[in-house]
mmCIF file of C-alpha atoms in Angstrom:
data_model
loop_
_atom_site.group_PDB
_atom_site.id
_atom_site.type_symbol
_atom_site.label_atom_id
_atom_site.label_comp_id
_atom_site.label_asym_id
_atom_site.label_seq_id
_atom_site.Cartn_x
_atom_site.Cartn_y
_atom_site.Cartn_z
ATOM 1 C CA MET O 1 -0.046 -0.038 0.407
ATOM 2 C CA TYR O 2 1.088 4.394 -0.519
ATOM 3 C CA ASN O 3 1.289 5.604 1.598
ATOM 4 C CA SER O 4 -0.108 10.211 0.463
ATOM 5 C CA VAL O 5 3.764 10.610 -0.228
ATOM 6 C CA GLN O 6 4.095 8.302 -2.790
ATOM 7 C CA LEU O 7 0.264 9.129 -3.884
ATOM 8 C CA LYS O 8 1.483 12.609 -4.742
ATOM 9 C CA VAL O 9 4.033 11.860 -6.266
ATOM 10 C CA ILE O 10 2.356 10.009 -8.585
ATOM 11 C CA HIS O 11 -0.332 11.435 -9.126
ATOM 12 C CA GLU O 12 1.943 13.899 -9.441
ATOM 13 C CA LYS O 13 3.782 12.272 -12.825
ATOM 14 C CA LYS O 14 0.083 11.423 -13.497
ATOM 15 C CA VAL O 15 -1.041 15.404 -14.336
ATOM 16 C CA ILE O 16 1.870 16.487 -15.898
ATOM 17 C CA GLY O 17 2.528 13.531 -18.161
ATOM 18 C CA GLU O 18 -1.245 13.809 -19.031
ATOM 19 C CA MET O 19 -0.608 18.232 -19.071
ATOM 20 C CA ILE O 20 2.607 17.587 -21.402
ATOM 21 C CA ALA O 21 1.054 14.417 -23.328
ATOM 22 C CA LEU O 22 -1.821 17.611 -24.440
ATOM 23 C CA TYR O 23 0.257 19.638 -25.336
ATOM 24 C CA CYS O 24 2.786 16.883 -27.668
ATOM 25 C CA ARG O 25 -0.788 15.644 -29.331
ATOM 26 C CA LYS O 26 -1.488 19.680 -29.995
ATOM 27 C CA LYS O 27 1.481 21.457 -30.725
ATOM 28 C CA HIS O 28 3.466 19.499 -32.315
ATOM 29 C CA GLY O 29 1.199 17.151 -34.399
ATOM 30 C CA THR O 30 1.678 13.655 -32.338
ATOM 31 C CA GLY O 31 0.050 10.884 -31.577
ATOM 32 C CA LYS O 32 -0.360 8.186 -29.062
ATOM 33 C CA ASN O 33 3.477 8.789 -28.123
ATOM 34 C CA LEU O 34 5.583 12.479 -27.669
ATOM 35 C CA CYS O 35 7.538 14.061 -29.346
ATOM 36 C CA ALA O 36 11.627 13.990 -29.042
ATOM 37 C CA GLU O 37 11.685 17.019 -26.935
ATOM 38 C CA CYS O 38 9.032 15.872 -25.003
ATOM 39 C CA ALA O 39 9.193 13.062 -23.485
ATOM 40 C CA GLU O 40 12.488 14.690 -22.809
ATOM 41 C CA LEU O 41 10.603 17.725 -20.609
ATOM 42 C CA TYR O 42 8.120 14.483 -19.685
ATOM 43 C CA ALA O 43 12.073 12.869 -18.146
ATOM 44 C CA TYR O 44 13.417 15.446 -16.952
ATOM 45 C CA ALA O 45 9.666 16.362 -14.672
ATOM 46 C CA GLN O 46 9.771 13.193 -13.485
ATOM 47 C CA ASP O 47 12.959 13.459 -11.959
ATOM 48 C CA LYS O 48 12.531 16.379 -10.644
ATOM 49 C CA ILE O 49 9.723 14.999 -8.926
ATOM 50 C CA ASP O 50 11.203 12.319 -7.572
ATOM 51 C CA ARG O 51 13.754 13.719 -5.908
ATOM 52 C CA CYS O 52 12.519 16.691 -4.946
ATOM 53 C CA ARG O 53 12.601 17.294 -1.283
ATOM 54 C CA PHE O 54 9.758 19.809 -0.477
ATOM 55 C CA ILE O 55 7.418 17.005 -1.566
ATOM 56 C CA GLU O 56 4.955 16.501 1.588
ATOM 57 C CA LYS O 57 4.403 19.536 1.990
ATOM 58 C CA LYS O 58 4.522 21.802 -1.213
ATOM 59 C CA THR O 59 1.195 22.669 -3.834
ATOM 60 C CA PHE O 60 2.451 22.955 -7.421
ATOM 61 C CA CYS O 61 5.939 23.572 -8.206
ATOM 62 C CA SER O 62 4.810 27.205 -8.580
ATOM 63 C CA ALA O 63 4.336 28.291 -5.157
ATOM 64 C CA CYS O 64 7.194 26.782 -4.574
ATOM 65 C CA THR O 65 10.029 28.673 -2.858
ATOM 66 C CA VAL O 66 12.934 26.744 -4.291
ATOM 67 C CA HIS O 67 12.910 26.211 -7.988
ATOM 68 C CA CYS O 68 14.740 23.641 -8.628
ATOM 69 C CA TYR O 69 14.068 23.607 -12.566
ATOM 70 C CA SER O 70 16.843 24.356 -15.170
ATOM 71 C CA PRO O 71 16.501 27.698 -16.229
ATOM 72 C CA ASP O 72 15.600 26.107 -20.885
ATOM 73 C CA MET O 73 13.152 23.799 -19.128
ATOM 74 C CA ARG O 74 11.432 26.476 -16.595
ATOM 75 C CA THR O 75 10.029 27.848 -19.248
ATOM 76 C CA ARG O 76 9.790 24.676 -20.755
ATOM 77 C CA VAL O 77 7.522 23.385 -18.407
ATOM 78 C CA LYS O 78 6.128 26.962 -17.581
ATOM 79 C CA THR O 79 4.557 27.165 -22.001
ATOM 80 C CA VAL O 80 3.075 23.386 -21.511
ATOM 81 C CA MET O 81 1.233 24.354 -18.549
ATOM 82 C CA ARG O 82 -0.371 27.125 -20.096
ATOM 83 C CA PHE O 83 -0.900 25.729 -23.062
ATOM 84 C CA SER O 84 -2.263 22.079 -21.124
ATOM 85 C CA GLY O 85 -3.822 23.663 -17.762
ATOM 86 C CA PRO O 86 -6.909 25.819 -18.946
ATOM 87 C CA ARG O 87 -8.282 22.734 -22.014
ATOM 88 C CA MET O 88 -7.073 20.325 -18.885
ATOM 89 C CA PHE O 89 -10.307 20.748 -17.498
ATOM 90 C CA LEU O 90 -12.082 19.548 -20.949
ATOM 91 C CA TYR O 91 -9.905 16.221 -21.658
ATOM 92 C CA HIS O 92 -8.972 14.485 -18.265
ATOM 93 C CA PRO O 93 -12.116 15.933 -16.093
ATOM 94 C CA VAL O 94 -11.690 13.465 -13.220
ATOM 95 C CA LEU O 95 -7.759 14.767 -13.266
ATOM 96 C CA VAL O 96 -8.344 18.041 -12.461
ATOM 97 C CA VAL O 97 -10.801 17.765 -9.908
ATOM 98 C CA LYS O 98 -8.788 14.557 -8.188
ATOM 99 C CA HIS O 99 -5.894 17.492 -7.927
ATOM 100 C CA ILE O 100 -8.067 20.120 -7.129
ATOM 101 C CA LEU O 101 -9.343 18.030 -4.437
ATOM 102 C CA VAL O 102 -5.140 17.029 -3.800
ATOM 103 C CA THR O 103 -4.351 20.494 -3.614
ATOM 104 C CA LEU O 104 -6.812 21.076 -0.962
ATOM 105 C CA LYS O 105 -6.082 18.372 1.388
ATOM 106 C CA MET O 106 -2.155 19.163 1.780
ATOM 107 C CA ARG O 107 -2.944 22.840 2.177
ATOM 108 C CA LYS O 108 -5.144 21.996 4.873
ATOM 109 C CA ARG O 109 -2.715 19.417 6.647
ATOM 110 C CA TYR O 110 0.493 22.154 7.124
ATOM 111 C CA ASP O 111 -1.198 25.023 6.987
#
């Protein structure tokens, strides 16, 4: 059985993966597979999530006090999130609601 931190890591990876996949499909015209550029970004994001020292207390990476992404990758992930974020509710409504609930739960726990 997973503990709450492990579930949060799994959820964070799922959310960023779906956002990158949506961006890649719409901007790069890919099908189910990511293009090389988006696959690289996803692998980088997964690594950063795995290594995050603040995963227990943070809600979103953008709200974190430490920005661990390199400037280039931070720019790339911001571009993906700006595009995919508003569209996620149309393509993955359950994931969006779950993400909101997890965020609220984590805020409540550490406030």
